[in-house]
Amino acid sequence: MALLLAFGIALFILIISYVYFKRQLCQKTNGLPGPKPQILFGNLINSGILTGKKSFHEVMHQYQQEYGDKFVFWFGTYPILVFCSLEHAKAIFADRHTFEQSPLFLPNFELFCPHSIVTFSGSKWKRHARVMMPMFKRAKVIQHLDVIAECADRFIDQCLIADQVHTNLVRQCQTVTMNVIGFIAFDYDLGAEMNSKTKVMFEDFISVVVNVMFFSSLPQWVAKLYLKLNWKYQKTNRFLRELMENIVEQEQNNQDKAGEQERPKNLISSLVSSLNEQANDEQVSSGLTRAEMFDEVLTALVAGFETTATGLAWAIFFLSKNPHVQKRMKDELYQNDLLITDDVQSLPTLTKEKIDALVYCEFVIKEVLRLAPIASVTTRIALQDTVVDNTPVRRGQTVLIGMNNINTDARYWHHDDPKRFIPERYLHEDKDHHPSALLAFGGGHRACIGQDLAWLELKVVIIRLMQRGVTFEDTPENTGGYEERLTCFPKKMAIRVRFDRAR
């Protein structure tokens, strides 16, 4: 016991010493205002983020009101320069030679996926992007409309019970979006794998990722030690690696049978086709190693499980609060000969042309992505000294763009209250809003590579829900709020589901 206590004291002294000397060596805050940081935790505790009192985007809005469009936020021992205006975002996103993806975008994520595209920059990022990005473009994902619709039908038939209040829609949204990424990216039925054990595994993995992200205020060896001693993470990691190996093995067998004439049709086929253990960063077209391929598969699975599911959950929440929006969407479907019925066999096939004709439905998805704090901020690191709005930014400093701040700023959104859910705004003053005033997927060359798939997936699933006559009704317990995880989900959802009569 005495030895353990001595070890604990020594560890505490080492951590405090590390924080002290690191802070002494830290770059200055460039003359920007901001809340006073606390030892070790910076502004993570006094802002209410670590205690769960406030979400990250709520804190960014609060500090913008207190300090203006530019301020400093201490993420543990790291001072981050925060910029919250449209002009700031345009300048930072446009200068790809000065600003690159920051490690603080997903702190410590390299401990889980050291070979993932989201952790790379420079030539390594380019090599991975040449393999990954083409498969997520709209021209590719639009071919999977039927698959997305079928996954939505599975969601409706298996998860939505008429005249019942649903309190677990967030988890069910994760299931449907994982099914979509499974079929589209891997040609793999993850729905068959989504038993209770698999759900728990993914949830445990995300939980550990979130915890370790906040360890970025400490030396990285602390996070490594935590992962090494965390038996639940070790079990989860082994399970996910086995799942990925099964997916890769299945695709390799398919390619062996098909021969070399077959062109890659999805992400996993593209990844397996690019397999090259001699891949290096000197040749940007030299493919991926097996370790890199596994990490890209895991990253795609995490994204499919968490991010798009967040958007779908927020869409359902907003629709439950706005019955007139659901009615108008269904009227538009009816006007475009997409009859509303619960009989799947009689539903008209969704096509690209029919999807594009549903303008009001497009407005609804835009409004969801504008308001929902799925990814409320993004970060960049300065590759060289520069100036942003008369503020010097030194090489190696991290800047943060408050995307949700811009998305709801009255300076750029003029129709009614920009914090209200009003899809009709795109018919009025906000019809020609500035492109950078709606930042749902970041911007510049490091914008989310899966944004075309996420946009299409959200639109098709919501359209299918309306086409099947689903109506989401509000309840007194449906209070919303924010639950900060890898993304920010609605905290309390209690929504009654009803089905309309066919028309």
Coordinates of C-alpha atoms in Angstrom, one line a residue:
M1 CA 0.0 0.0 0.0
A2 CA 2.8 2.4 0.9
L3 CA 4.6 1.6 -2.4
L4 CA 1.4 2.3 -4.3
L5 CA 0.9 5.6 -2.5
A6 CA 4.4 6.6 -3.2
F7 CA 3.9 5.8 -6.9
G8 CA 0.7 7.9 -6.9
I9 CA 2.4 10.9 -5.4
A10 CA 5.4 10.6 -7.7
L11 CA 3.0 10.4 -10.7
F12 CA 1.1 13.5 -9.5
I13 CA 4.3 15.5 -9.1
L14 CA 5.5 14.5 -12.6
I15 CA 2.2 15.5 -14.1
I16 CA 2.1 18.9 -12.3
S17 CA 5.8 19.5 -13.3
Y18 CA 5.0 18.6 -16.9
V19 CA 2.1 21.0 -17.0
Y20 CA 4.0 23.8 -15.3
F21 CA 7.0 23.7 -17.7
K22 CA 4.9 23.1 -20.7
R23 CA 2.8 26.1 -19.9
Q24 CA 5.9 28.2 -19.4
L25 CA 7.1 27.2 -22.8
C26 CA 3.7 27.6 -24.4
Q27 CA 3.3 30.2 -27.1
K28 CA 1.6 33.3 -25.9
T29 CA -2.1 34.0 -26.5
N30 CA -1.4 36.6 -29.2
G31 CA -3.1 39.4 -27.3
L32 CA -6.5 37.9 -27.6
P33 CA -9.0 37.9 -24.6
G34 CA -10.3 34.7 -23.0
P35 CA -11.2 33.0 -19.8
K36 CA -8.4 32.4 -17.3
P37 CA -7.1 28.8 -17.6
Q38 CA -6.9 26.4 -14.7
I39 CA -3.8 24.3 -14.0
L40 CA -3.8 21.0 -15.9
F41 CA -7.4 21.4 -17.3
G42 CA -7.2 24.8 -19.0
N43 CA -10.8 25.9 -19.6
L44 CA -12.3 22.4 -19.8
I45 CA -13.7 22.5 -16.2
N46 CA -14.5 26.1 -15.6
S47 CA -16.4 26.2 -18.9
G48 CA -18.6 23.3 -17.9
I49 CA -17.5 21.0 -20.7
L50 CA -15.8 18.3 -18.5
T51 CA -18.5 18.4 -15.9
G52 CA -21.2 17.9 -18.5
K53 CA -23.0 21.2 -17.7
K54 CA -22.5 22.6 -21.2
S55 CA -21.6 21.2 -24.6
F56 CA -18.6 22.5 -26.5
H57 CA -20.7 24.5 -29.0
E58 CA -22.7 26.2 -26.2
V59 CA -19.4 27.3 -24.6
M60 CA -18.2 28.7 -27.9
H61 CA -21.4 30.7 -28.2
Q62 CA -21.1 32.0 -24.7
Y63 CA -17.4 33.0 -25.1
Q64 CA -18.2 34.7 -28.4
Q65 CA -20.8 36.9 -26.6
E66 CA -18.3 37.7 -23.8
Y67 CA -15.1 38.2 -25.8
G68 CA -16.1 38.8 -29.4
D69 CA -15.3 37.0 -32.6
K70 CA -11.7 36.2 -31.6
F71 CA -10.6 34.7 -28.2
V72 CA -8.3 32.1 -26.7
F73 CA -9.6 28.8 -25.3
W74 CA -7.3 26.6 -23.4
F75 CA -7.8 22.9 -24.2
G76 CA -5.9 21.5 -21.3
T77 CA -2.4 22.9 -21.6
Y78 CA -2.9 24.0 -25.2
P79 CA -4.0 27.6 -26.0
I80 CA -6.3 27.5 -29.1
L81 CA -7.0 30.7 -31.1
V82 CA -10.8 30.7 -31.8
F83 CA -12.2 32.5 -34.8
C84 CA -16.0 32.8 -35.1
S85 CA -16.8 35.0 -38.2
L86 CA -17.5 34.0 -41.8
E87 CA -14.6 36.1 -42.9
H88 CA -12.2 34.2 -40.6
A89 CA -13.5 30.9 -41.9
K90 CA -13.0 31.9 -45.6
A91 CA -9.5 33.1 -44.9
I92 CA -8.4 30.0 -43.0
F93 CA -10.0 27.4 -45.3
A94 CA -8.8 29.1 -48.5
D95 CA -5.1 29.2 -47.4
R96 CA -4.2 25.5 -47.8
H97 CA -0.5 26.2 -47.9
T98 CA -0.6 27.8 -44.4
F99 CA -3.3 25.9 -42.6
E100 CA -3.5 22.1 -42.3
Q101 CA -5.6 19.7 -40.3
S102 CA -4.7 20.0 -36.6
P103 CA -4.2 16.9 -34.3
L104 CA -6.7 18.6 -32.0
F105 CA -9.5 18.0 -34.5
L106 CA -9.6 14.5 -33.0
P107 CA -7.2 14.6 -30.0
N108 CA -5.2 11.4 -29.5
F109 CA -7.2 9.6 -32.2
E110 CA -3.9 8.4 -33.6
L111 CA -3.8 6.1 -30.6
F112 CA -6.8 4.2 -32.0
C113 CA -6.2 4.5 -35.7
P114 CA -2.6 5.6 -36.3
H115 CA -2.9 5.0 -40.0
S116 CA -6.2 6.8 -40.6
I117 CA -6.6 9.6 -43.2
V118 CA -8.1 11.9 -40.5
T119 CA -4.8 12.0 -38.6
F120 CA -2.6 12.6 -41.6
S121 CA -1.4 15.7 -43.5
G122 CA 0.9 16.4 -46.4
S123 CA 2.0 13.7 -48.8
K124 CA 0.6 10.9 -46.5
W125 CA -2.8 12.5 -46.6
K126 CA -2.7 12.8 -50.4
R127 CA -1.8 9.1 -50.8
H128 CA -4.7 8.0 -48.7
A129 CA -7.1 10.6 -50.3
R130 CA -6.4 9.2 -53.8
V131 CA -7.8 5.9 -52.6
M132 CA -10.6 7.1 -50.3
M133 CA -12.1 10.2 -51.8
P134 CA -13.3 9.0 -55.2
M135 CA -15.6 6.4 -53.6
F136 CA -17.5 9.0 -51.5
K137 CA -18.3 11.4 -54.3
R138 CA -21.9 12.0 -55.2
A139 CA -21.6 10.3 -58.6
K140 CA -20.6 7.1 -56.8
V141 CA -23.0 7.2 -53.8
I142 CA -26.0 8.1 -55.9
Q143 CA -25.9 4.6 -57.3
H144 CA -26.8 3.3 -53.9
L145 CA -30.2 5.0 -53.6
D146 CA -32.0 1.6 -53.4
V147 CA -29.7 0.4 -50.7
I148 CA -30.3 3.5 -48.5
A149 CA -34.0 3.2 -49.0
E150 CA -34.0 -0.5 -48.1
C151 CA -32.0 0.3 -44.9
A152 CA -34.6 2.9 -44.1
D153 CA -37.4 0.3 -44.6
R154 CA -35.6 -2.0 -42.2
F155 CA -35.4 0.8 -39.7
I156 CA -39.1 1.5 -40.0
D157 CA -40.2 -2.1 -39.9
Q158 CA -37.9 -3.3 -37.0
C159 CA -37.6 -0.2 -34.8
L160 CA -40.7 2.0 -35.2
I161 CA -43.8 0.8 -33.4
A162 CA -47.0 2.7 -34.0
D163 CA -48.7 4.6 -31.1
Q164 CA -45.7 4.1 -28.9
V165 CA -43.3 6.7 -27.3
H166 CA -39.8 5.9 -28.3
T167 CA -37.0 6.9 -26.0
N168 CA -34.1 5.0 -27.7
L169 CA -34.2 6.6 -31.1
V170 CA -30.6 7.7 -30.9
R171 CA -29.3 4.1 -30.7
Q172 CA -31.8 3.1 -33.4
C173 CA -30.5 5.9 -35.7
Q174 CA -26.9 4.5 -35.1
T175 CA -28.2 1.1 -36.3
V176 CA -29.7 2.4 -39.6
T177 CA -26.7 4.5 -40.5
M178 CA -24.3 1.6 -39.7
N179 CA -26.3 -0.6 -42.0
V180 CA -26.0 2.0 -44.8
I181 CA -22.2 2.3 -44.4
G182 CA -21.9 -1.5 -44.2
F183 CA -23.7 -2.1 -47.5
I184 CA -22.4 0.9 -49.4
A185 CA -18.8 1.0 -48.2
F186 CA -18.2 -2.7 -47.5
D187 CA -21.0 -4.7 -49.2
Y188 CA -21.4 -6.3 -45.8
D189 CA -24.6 -6.8 -43.9
L190 CA -23.7 -5.2 -40.6
G191 CA -27.4 -5.4 -39.7
A192 CA -26.9 -9.1 -39.3
E193 CA -24.0 -8.4 -36.9
M194 CA -25.9 -5.7 -34.9
N195 CA -26.9 -7.9 -32.0
S196 CA -26.7 -6.5 -28.5
K197 CA -23.0 -7.5 -28.1
T198 CA -21.9 -5.7 -31.2
K199 CA -23.8 -2.5 -30.2
V200 CA -22.2 -2.6 -26.8
M201 CA -18.8 -3.0 -28.4
F202 CA -19.1 0.0 -30.6
E203 CA -20.6 2.1 -27.8
D204 CA -17.7 1.1 -25.5
F205 CA -15.2 2.0 -28.2
I206 CA -16.7 5.5 -28.7
S207 CA -16.8 6.0 -25.0
V208 CA -13.1 5.3 -24.6
V209 CA -12.3 7.5 -27.6
V210 CA -14.1 10.4 -26.0
N211 CA -12.3 9.9 -22.7
V212 CA -8.9 9.7 -24.3
M213 CA -9.5 12.8 -26.3
F214 CA -9.7 14.8 -23.0
F215 CA -6.3 13.2 -22.0
S216 CA -4.7 15.5 -24.6
S217 CA -4.1 17.9 -21.7
L218 CA -1.7 15.3 -20.3
P219 CA 1.4 13.6 -21.6
Q220 CA 0.4 11.1 -24.2
W221 CA 1.9 8.2 -22.2
V222 CA -0.8 8.7 -19.7
A223 CA -3.4 7.9 -22.4
K224 CA -1.4 5.0 -23.6
L225 CA -1.2 3.6 -20.1
Y226 CA -5.0 4.1 -19.6
L227 CA -5.6 2.1 -22.8
K228 CA -3.2 -0.6 -21.9
L229 CA -4.9 -1.2 -18.5
N230 CA -8.4 -0.8 -19.8
W231 CA -9.6 -4.4 -20.2
K232 CA -12.9 -3.3 -21.7
Y233 CA -11.0 -1.3 -24.5
Q234 CA -8.7 -4.3 -25.1
K235 CA -11.7 -6.6 -25.6
T236 CA -13.5 -4.1 -27.8
N237 CA -10.4 -3.5 -29.9
R238 CA -9.9 -7.2 -30.5
F239 CA -13.6 -7.6 -31.5
L240 CA -13.5 -4.7 -34.0
R241 CA -10.2 -5.9 -35.5
E242 CA -11.7 -9.4 -36.0
L243 CA -14.8 -7.8 -37.6
M244 CA -12.6 -5.8 -40.0
E245 CA -10.6 -8.8 -40.9
N246 CA -13.8 -10.7 -41.8
I247 CA -14.9 -7.8 -44.0
V248 CA -11.5 -7.6 -45.8
E249 CA -11.3 -11.4 -46.2
Q250 CA -14.7 -11.5 -47.7
E251 CA -13.8 -8.8 -50.2
Q252 CA -10.5 -10.5 -51.1
N253 CA -12.4 -13.7 -51.8
N254 CA -14.9 -11.8 -54.0
Q255 CA -12.1 -10.2 -56.0
D256 CA -10.3 -13.5 -56.5
K257 CA -13.5 -15.0 -57.9
A258 CA -14.3 -12.0 -60.1
G259 CA -10.8 -11.7 -61.6
E260 CA -8.9 -8.5 -62.5
Q261 CA -11.5 -7.3 -65.0
E262 CA -13.9 -6.1 -62.3
R263 CA -13.6 -2.4 -61.4
P264 CA -13.9 -1.4 -57.7
K265 CA -17.5 -0.6 -56.8
N266 CA -17.3 0.5 -53.2
L267 CA -14.8 1.6 -50.6
I268 CA -13.6 -1.8 -49.4
S269 CA -13.1 -3.1 -53.0
S270 CA -11.1 0.1 -53.7
L271 CA -9.0 -0.4 -50.5
V272 CA -8.3 -4.1 -51.2
S273 CA -7.4 -3.3 -54.8
S274 CA -5.0 -0.7 -53.6
L275 CA -3.2 -3.0 -51.1
N276 CA 0.5 -2.5 -51.4
E277 CA 2.9 -3.3 -48.6
Q278 CA 5.6 -1.2 -50.2
A279 CA 3.4 1.9 -50.3
N280 CA 5.3 5.0 -49.3
D281 CA 4.8 8.8 -49.3
E282 CA 7.2 9.5 -52.2
Q283 CA 4.6 8.2 -54.7
V284 CA 1.1 9.5 -54.0
S285 CA -0.5 6.8 -56.2
S286 CA 1.3 3.8 -54.5
G287 CA -1.7 2.5 -52.5
L288 CA -2.1 1.5 -48.9
T289 CA -0.5 -1.0 -46.6
R290 CA -2.6 -3.6 -44.8
A291 CA -2.3 -1.8 -41.5
E292 CA -3.5 1.4 -43.2
M293 CA -6.4 -0.4 -44.8
F294 CA -7.6 -1.8 -41.5
D295 CA -7.5 1.7 -39.9
E296 CA -9.4 3.2 -42.8
V297 CA -12.1 0.6 -42.4
L298 CA -12.4 1.2 -38.7
T299 CA -12.6 5.0 -39.2
A300 CA -15.4 4.5 -41.7
L301 CA -17.2 2.3 -39.3
V302 CA -16.9 4.8 -36.5
A303 CA -18.1 7.5 -38.8
G304 CA -21.1 5.4 -39.9
F305 CA -22.0 4.6 -36.4
E306 CA -21.7 8.0 -34.9
T307 CA -21.7 11.1 -37.2
T308 CA -24.5 10.6 -39.7
A309 CA -26.6 9.0 -36.9
T310 CA -26.3 12.3 -35.0
G311 CA -27.8 14.2 -38.0
L312 CA -30.6 11.7 -38.3
A313 CA -31.4 11.9 -34.6
W314 CA -31.5 15.7 -34.8
A315 CA -33.7 15.6 -37.9
I316 CA -36.3 13.4 -36.1
F317 CA -36.1 15.7 -33.1
F318 CA -36.7 18.9 -35.1
L319 CA -39.5 17.2 -37.1
S320 CA -41.3 16.2 -33.9
K321 CA -41.3 19.8 -32.8
N322 CA -42.6 21.0 -36.2
P323 CA -45.6 19.0 -37.4
H324 CA -46.3 21.6 -40.2
V325 CA -42.9 20.8 -41.7
Q326 CA -43.7 17.1 -41.8
K327 CA -47.1 17.9 -43.5
R328 CA -45.4 20.1 -46.1
M329 CA -42.8 17.5 -46.9
K330 CA -45.6 14.9 -47.4
D331 CA -47.5 17.3 -49.6
E332 CA -44.4 17.8 -51.8
L333 CA -44.0 14.0 -52.0
Y334 CA -47.6 13.6 -53.1
Q335 CA -47.3 16.4 -55.7
N336 CA -44.3 14.6 -57.2
D337 CA -46.2 11.3 -57.5
L338 CA -44.4 9.7 -54.5
L339 CA -47.5 8.3 -52.9
I340 CA -47.6 7.9 -49.1
T341 CA -48.3 4.3 -48.0
D342 CA -47.0 1.8 -45.5
D343 CA -47.1 -0.9 -48.2
V344 CA -43.5 -1.3 -49.3
Q345 CA -44.4 -3.2 -52.4
S346 CA -46.4 -0.4 -53.9
L347 CA -43.9 2.4 -53.2
P348 CA -42.5 4.1 -56.3
T349 CA -38.8 3.7 -56.7
L350 CA -36.7 6.6 -55.6
T351 CA -34.4 8.0 -58.4
K352 CA -31.9 10.8 -58.6
E353 CA -34.4 12.9 -60.6
K354 CA -37.2 12.4 -58.0
I355 CA -34.8 13.1 -55.1
D356 CA -33.6 16.3 -56.8
A357 CA -37.2 17.5 -57.5
L358 CA -38.0 17.5 -53.7
V359 CA -36.8 21.0 -53.1
Y360 CA -38.6 21.5 -49.7
C361 CA -37.1 18.3 -48.4
E362 CA -33.7 19.6 -49.4
F363 CA -34.4 22.7 -47.3
V364 CA -35.3 20.6 -44.3
I365 CA -32.0 18.7 -44.5
K366 CA -30.1 22.0 -44.9
E367 CA -31.8 23.4 -41.8
V368 CA -31.0 20.3 -39.8
L369 CA -27.3 20.5 -40.7
R370 CA -27.3 24.3 -40.1
L371 CA -28.6 24.0 -36.6
A372 CA -27.5 20.6 -35.3
P373 CA -24.1 20.7 -33.6
I374 CA -22.9 17.5 -35.2
A375 CA -19.4 18.9 -35.7
S376 CA -19.7 22.3 -34.2
V377 CA -16.1 23.3 -34.7
T378 CA -13.0 22.3 -36.7
T379 CA -9.4 23.0 -36.2
R380 CA -6.3 23.8 -38.3
I381 CA -2.6 24.1 -37.4
A382 CA -0.5 26.9 -38.8
L383 CA 2.4 25.6 -41.0
Q384 CA 4.1 29.0 -41.0
D385 CA 3.7 32.4 -39.4
T386 CA 0.7 34.3 -40.7
V387 CA -2.0 36.9 -39.8
V388 CA -5.7 36.4 -39.5
D389 CA -7.8 39.6 -39.1
N390 CA -4.8 41.5 -37.7
T391 CA -4.1 38.7 -35.2
P392 CA -0.7 37.1 -35.6
V393 CA -0.7 33.3 -35.7
R394 CA 2.6 31.6 -35.2
R395 CA 3.8 28.5 -36.8
G396 CA 2.6 25.4 -34.8
Q397 CA -0.3 27.2 -33.2
T398 CA -3.8 25.7 -33.5
V399 CA -6.8 27.8 -34.7
L400 CA -10.4 26.8 -34.2
I401 CA -13.3 27.8 -36.4
G402 CA -16.6 28.0 -34.6
M403 CA -18.8 26.5 -37.4
N404 CA -22.0 26.4 -35.3
N405 CA -21.4 30.0 -34.3
I406 CA -21.3 31.0 -38.0
N407 CA -24.3 28.8 -38.9
T408 CA -26.5 30.7 -36.4
D409 CA -25.1 34.2 -36.7
A410 CA -27.7 36.9 -37.5
R411 CA -25.1 38.8 -39.5
Y412 CA -25.3 36.1 -42.2
W413 CA -28.9 34.7 -41.7
H414 CA -31.6 37.3 -42.0
H415 CA -35.0 35.5 -42.2
D416 CA -36.5 35.4 -38.7
D417 CA -34.4 34.1 -35.7
P418 CA -31.4 32.2 -37.0
K419 CA -31.5 29.9 -34.0
R420 CA -35.0 28.6 -35.0
F421 CA -35.7 25.7 -37.2
I422 CA -37.3 27.3 -40.3
P423 CA -36.8 25.4 -43.6
E424 CA -38.8 28.2 -45.3
R425 CA -36.0 30.6 -44.8
Y426 CA -34.4 29.3 -48.0
L427 CA -37.4 30.6 -49.9
H428 CA -36.9 34.2 -48.6
E429 CA -34.0 36.4 -47.5
D430 CA -31.7 33.4 -46.9
K431 CA -32.2 31.9 -50.4
D432 CA -28.8 33.2 -51.6
H433 CA -26.9 32.9 -48.3
H434 CA -23.1 32.8 -48.5
P435 CA -21.8 29.3 -49.0
S436 CA -19.5 29.7 -46.1
A437 CA -22.4 30.6 -43.8
L438 CA -23.5 27.0 -43.8
L439 CA -20.6 24.9 -42.5
A440 CA -21.8 21.5 -41.7
F441 CA -18.8 19.5 -43.0
G442 CA -15.9 21.9 -42.5
G443 CA -14.3 23.6 -45.5
G444 CA -11.3 23.8 -47.7
H445 CA -9.3 20.8 -48.9
R446 CA -9.8 19.1 -45.5
A447 CA -13.6 19.2 -45.5
C448 CA -15.3 15.9 -44.6
I449 CA -14.7 13.4 -47.4
G450 CA -18.0 11.7 -46.6
Q451 CA -20.2 14.7 -46.9
D452 CA -21.9 13.7 -50.2
L453 CA -22.8 10.3 -48.7
A454 CA -24.0 11.9 -45.4
W455 CA -26.1 14.5 -47.2
L456 CA -27.7 11.9 -49.5
E457 CA -28.2 9.4 -46.7
L458 CA -30.0 11.9 -44.5
K459 CA -32.2 13.1 -47.3
V460 CA -33.2 9.6 -48.5
V461 CA -33.9 8.2 -45.1
I462 CA -36.0 11.2 -44.1
I463 CA -37.9 11.1 -47.4
R464 CA -38.5 7.4 -46.9
L465 CA -39.9 8.0 -43.5
M466 CA -42.3 10.5 -44.8
Q467 CA -43.1 8.3 -47.8
R468 CA -44.0 5.4 -45.5
G469 CA -46.4 7.7 -43.7
V470 CA -44.4 8.0 -40.5
T471 CA -45.3 11.0 -38.2
F472 CA -43.2 12.0 -35.3
E473 CA -45.1 13.6 -32.4
D474 CA -43.8 15.7 -29.6
T475 CA -44.2 14.7 -25.9
P476 CA -43.6 16.6 -22.7
E477 CA -40.5 14.5 -22.0
N478 CA -39.0 15.4 -25.4
T479 CA -36.9 18.2 -24.1
G480 CA -33.7 17.8 -26.2
G481 CA -30.6 19.3 -24.7
Y482 CA -27.1 18.2 -25.6
E483 CA -25.1 15.1 -24.9
E484 CA -21.4 15.5 -25.9
R485 CA -19.7 12.4 -27.1
L486 CA -17.7 12.0 -30.2
T487 CA -20.5 14.1 -31.7
C488 CA -23.2 16.0 -30.0
F489 CA -26.6 14.1 -29.8
P490 CA -30.0 15.2 -28.5
K491 CA -29.9 14.4 -24.8
K492 CA -33.5 13.6 -24.1
M493 CA -35.7 12.3 -26.9
A494 CA -39.2 10.9 -26.2
I495 CA -41.1 10.8 -29.4
R496 CA -44.4 9.2 -30.3
V497 CA -44.6 7.5 -33.7
R498 CA -47.8 7.3 -35.7
F499 CA -48.4 6.1 -39.2
D500 CA -50.7 8.0 -41.6
R501 CA -53.3 6.5 -43.8
A502 CA -52.3 5.8 -47.4
R503 CA -53.1 8.5 -50.0

